[in-house]
XYZ file of C-alpha atoms in Angstrom:
148
model
C 0.000 0.000 0.000
C 1.056 3.584 -0.496
C 0.912 6.407 2.071
C -2.250 7.876 0.581
C -4.082 4.561 1.037
C -3.067 4.308 4.701
C -4.328 7.854 5.294
C -7.608 7.008 3.561
C -8.053 4.131 6.031
C -7.396 6.580 8.879
C -10.118 8.816 7.368
C -12.523 5.859 7.342
C -11.787 5.369 11.042
C -12.434 9.082 11.641
C -15.843 8.667 9.997
C -16.684 5.950 12.539
C -15.817 8.368 15.367
C -18.070 10.972 13.714
C -20.977 8.509 13.543
C -20.466 7.764 17.263
C -20.658 11.463 18.158
C -16.931 11.778 18.723
C -14.463 14.227 17.198
C -13.614 12.604 13.848
C -9.983 11.589 14.215
C -8.639 8.260 13.004
C -5.224 6.635 13.223
C -3.484 3.698 11.576
C -0.147 2.129 12.540
C 1.884 0.352 9.868
C 4.873 -1.990 10.138
C 6.685 -3.268 7.050
C 3.906 -1.987 4.784
C 1.138 -3.804 6.709
C -1.488 -2.290 8.991
C -1.061 -3.649 12.503
C -3.499 -1.327 14.328
C -6.388 1.011 13.594
C -8.370 3.261 15.895
C -10.670 6.259 16.105
C -11.564 8.660 18.893
C -13.689 6.926 21.521
C -13.852 9.568 24.254
C -17.647 9.812 24.155
C -18.181 6.136 23.426
C -15.900 4.965 26.226
C -16.390 7.909 28.622
C -12.613 8.348 28.716
C -10.620 11.558 28.300
C -7.605 9.576 27.070
C -9.408 7.532 24.385
C -7.849 9.443 21.493
C -7.291 7.577 18.230
C -3.499 7.759 18.538
C -3.423 6.381 22.096
C -5.772 3.514 21.210
C -3.790 2.693 18.058
C -0.535 2.614 20.048
C -2.092 0.282 22.620
C -3.365 -2.049 19.882
C -0.055 -2.034 17.995
C 1.834 -2.812 21.201
C -0.556 -5.666 21.902
C -0.128 -7.023 18.365
C 3.674 -6.901 18.530
C 3.919 -7.805 22.240
C 6.200 -4.827 22.874
C 5.937 -1.141 23.632
C 8.792 0.070 21.415
C 7.357 0.851 17.985
C 10.443 2.416 16.360
C 9.977 0.335 13.202
C 6.403 1.583 12.747
C 4.695 4.530 11.071
C 1.510 6.259 12.184
C -1.016 7.872 9.859
C -3.428 10.185 11.673
C -6.074 12.549 10.335
C -5.165 15.477 12.611
C -1.876 16.670 14.072
C -1.525 15.009 17.486
C -2.277 16.945 20.666
C 0.321 17.130 23.479
C -0.958 13.958 25.171
C -0.834 11.952 21.940
C 2.481 13.441 20.821
C 3.926 12.408 24.194
C 2.620 8.862 23.739
C 4.028 8.737 20.192
C 7.440 9.856 21.449
C 7.349 7.421 24.368
C 6.392 4.543 22.049
C 9.330 5.629 19.869
C 7.254 5.501 16.691
C 9.575 6.075 13.756
C 7.459 8.326 11.554
C 4.133 10.148 11.839
C 2.111 11.501 8.941
C -0.833 13.760 9.776
C -3.424 14.928 7.259
C -4.126 18.301 8.813
C -2.328 20.739 11.100
C -4.126 21.603 14.334
C -3.901 25.326 15.092
C -5.610 24.771 18.470
C -3.626 21.911 19.997
C -1.062 20.595 17.488
C 2.056 19.383 19.276
C 4.301 18.620 16.297
C 4.865 22.221 15.261
C 1.539 24.084 15.026
C 1.143 25.254 18.632
C 4.164 23.627 20.230
C 6.709 21.033 19.213
C 7.225 18.203 21.687
C 9.645 16.719 19.184
C 12.120 19.408 20.264
C 12.056 18.377 23.941
C 15.708 17.525 24.671
C 15.330 14.264 26.596
C 12.937 12.381 24.346
C 13.152 10.218 21.271
C 12.772 12.184 18.021
C 10.097 11.193 15.544
C 9.930 12.211 11.917
C 6.607 14.067 11.724
C 5.237 15.525 8.523
C 2.101 16.683 6.827
C 0.621 13.908 4.703
C -2.308 13.389 2.333
C -6.086 13.837 2.663
C -5.993 17.206 4.427
C -9.096 18.555 2.729
C -11.120 15.447 3.522
C -10.073 15.619 7.165
C -10.862 19.354 7.315
C -14.353 18.752 5.863
C -15.104 16.006 8.407
C -14.022 18.156 11.340
C -15.849 21.216 10.025
C -19.096 19.287 9.526
C -18.815 17.706 12.955
C -18.362 21.009 14.798
C -21.085 22.752 12.754
C -23.512 20.023 13.842
C -22.392 20.317 17.476
C -22.990 24.094 17.467
C -26.611 23.652 16.293
């Protein structure tokens, strides 16, 4: 699979979050070109402040591989990770993160702050990926509905 296809799967996960009344964010973790974990936001569904797509995907990938170090993995996520998720990504030592859309409110890989520059942590390659417009439309629709 190519990067764009992995991001499209993350978008499909974000749509599930949307249908559950959760902020539409989806994440996919890939190792050696194969998806090993998928997740979407489940804060409302699971009544948990920490049930972000990235955190859940990391937990599932760690379970699949029976290890917490994910340095040989890539994450595809529909929105730039927040500080909590960026911290988890750094702690899991994920090798590369692609996000579809920058987050001007809480992005922690360069938009608001950059946890990747914290001196004592692992460094992850984080970059803007594909499907930004699709992610933006999902988020915009979700918040318009919530404001009604």
